[in-house]
CSV table of C-alpha atoms and ligand atoms in Angstrom, one decimal:
chain,number,residue,atom,x,y,z
A,8,MET,CA,0.0,0.0,0.0
A,9,ARG,CA,1.3,3.3,-1.0
A,10,ARG,CA,1.0,6.1,1.4
A,11,LYS,CA,0.2,9.4,0.0
A,12,LYS,CA,2.6,12.0,1.1
A,13,ALA,CA,0.8,15.0,2.5
A,14,LYS,CA,2.3,18.2,1.4
A,15,PRO,CA,3.0,20.4,4.4
A,16,HIS,CA,0.8,23.4,4.3
A,17,ILE,CA,2.8,26.4,5.3
A,18,GLU,CA,1.4,29.8,5.7
A,19,VAL,CA,3.6,32.7,6.4
A,20,LYS,CA,2.9,36.3,7.0
A,21,CYS,CA,4.0,38.6,4.2
A,22,ASP,CA,6.6,41.1,5.4
A,23,TYR,CA,5.4,43.6,2.9
A,24,CYS,CA,1.6,43.6,3.0
A,25,GLY,CA,1.1,41.6,6.2
A,26,SER,CA,-1.4,39.1,4.9
A,27,MET,CA,-1.1,35.3,5.4
A,28,THR,CA,-0.2,33.4,2.3
A,29,ASP,CA,1.0,29.9,1.3
A,30,ARG,CA,2.5,31.1,-1.9
A,31,PHE,CA,5.5,33.1,-1.0
A,32,VAL,CA,9.2,33.7,-1.7
A,33,VAL,CA,12.0,34.5,0.7
A,34,ASN,CA,14.6,37.0,-0.1
A,35,MET,CA,18.2,37.5,1.0
A,36,GLU,CA,17.2,39.3,4.2
A,37,HIS,CA,15.0,36.2,5.1
A,38,LYS,CA,11.9,38.3,4.6
A,39,LYS,CA,8.8,36.6,3.3
A,40,PHE,CA,6.7,38.0,0.5
A,41,CYS,CA,3.6,36.8,-1.2
A,42,ARG,CA,4.1,35.8,-4.8
A,43,HIS,CA,1.0,34.7,-6.6
A,44,GLN,CA,2.1,33.8,-10.0
A,45,TYR,CA,1.1,31.2,-12.6
A,46,VAL,CA,3.8,30.0,-14.9
A,47,GLY,CA,3.7,31.9,-18.1
A,48,PHE,CA,1.7,34.8,-16.6
A,49,PRO,CA,2.8,38.0,-15.0
A,50,PRO,CA,2.5,37.8,-11.3
A,51,GLU,CA,-0.9,38.6,-9.8
A,52,LYS,CA,0.7,39.6,-6.6
A,53,ASP,CA,4.4,40.2,-6.2
A,54,CYS,CA,5.2,41.7,-2.9
A,55,MET,CA,8.9,41.2,-3.2
A,56,GLY,CA,8.9,43.2,-6.4
A,57,ASP,CA,6.9,45.9,-4.7
A,58,TYR,CA,9.2,45.8,-1.7
A,59,ILE,CA,12.3,46.1,-3.9
A,60,GLU,CA,10.7,48.9,-5.9
A,61,GLU,CA,9.7,50.8,-2.7
A,62,LYS,CA,13.2,50.3,-1.2
A,63,LYS,CA,14.8,51.6,-4.4
A,64,ASN,CA,12.5,54.6,-4.4
A,65,VAL,CA,13.4,55.4,-0.8
A,66,GLN,CA,17.1,55.1,-1.5
A,67,GLU,CA,16.9,57.3,-4.5
A,68,LYS,CA,14.9,59.8,-2.6
A,69,GLU,CA,17.5,59.8,0.2
A,70,LYS,CA,20.3,60.0,-2.4
A,71,SER,CA,18.7,63.0,-4.1
A,72,LYS,CA,18.1,64.6,-0.8
A,73,LYS,CA,21.7,64.1,0.2
A,74,SER,CA,23.1,65.4,-3.1
A,75,GLU,CA,20.8,68.4,-2.8
A,76,LYS,CA,22.3,69.2,0.6
A,77,GLU,CA,25.8,68.7,-0.7
A,78,GLU,CA,25.0,71.0,-3.6
A,79,GLN,CA,23.8,73.7,-1.2
A,80,GLU,CA,26.9,73.3,0.9
A,81,LYS,CA,29.1,73.5,-2.2
A,82,LYS,CA,27.2,76.7,-3.3
A,83,VAL,CA,27.8,78.3,0.1
A,84,LEU,CA,31.5,77.4,-0.1
A,85,THR,CA,31.7,78.8,-3.6
A,86,ASP,CA,29.9,82.0,-2.5
A,87,ARG,CA,32.3,82.4,0.3
A,88,LYS,CA,35.3,81.8,-1.9
A,89,THR,CA,34.0,84.3,-4.4
A,90,ALA,CA,33.4,86.8,-1.7
A,91,ILE,CA,37.0,86.4,-0.4
A,92,ARG,CA,38.4,86.7,-3.9
A,93,LYS,CA,36.3,89.8,-4.6
A,94,LEU,CA,37.5,91.4,-1.4
A,95,ASP,CA,41.1,90.6,-2.4
A,96,GLU,CA,40.6,92.2,-5.7
A,97,LEU,CA,39.1,95.2,-4.1
A,98,LYS,CA,42.1,95.5,-1.8
A,99,GLN,CA,44.5,95.2,-4.6
A,100,PHE,CA,42.6,97.7,-6.6
A,101,LEU,CA,42.6,100.1,-3.7
A,102,SER,CA,46.3,99.7,-3.0
A,103,LYS,CA,47.2,100.2,-6.7
A,104,LYS,CA,45.1,103.3,-6.7
A,105,LYS,CA,46.9,104.5,-3.7
A,106,GLN,CA,50.3,103.7,-5.3
A,107,ALA,CA,49.3,105.5,-8.4
A,108,PHE,CA,48.2,108.5,-6.4
A,109,PHE,CA,51.5,108.7,-4.6
A,110,GLN,CA,53.5,108.1,-7.7
A,111,LYS,CA,51.8,111.0,-9.4
A,112,ARG,CA,52.8,113.4,-6.8
A,113,PRO,CA,56.2,114.9,-7.3
A,114,THR,CA,58.5,114.1,-4.5
B,224,ZN,ZN1,2.2,40.5,0.5
């Protein structure tokens, strides 16, 4: 007599949408996601895909936020440099003017 092997029914909680599912995938971080897909069809539900997409968006948002901040800091630095350079130019201009003024005078 052949015994029919019962397939263990495992249900896990999706780490993305929080629903219980027996069709799931596990990612590298050991997170479980629903994945309802029939072979040859696009997935009906693909929480890992959504999770990855969301994570990517968050990272990109943070990245753009960071670069925006760096850009602002760079601009402030440039402004300061420009201000210092302009001040130097002004000083040079004034000292040259002074020199010219003194040189013109007969000694
Ligand atoms: Zn899910």
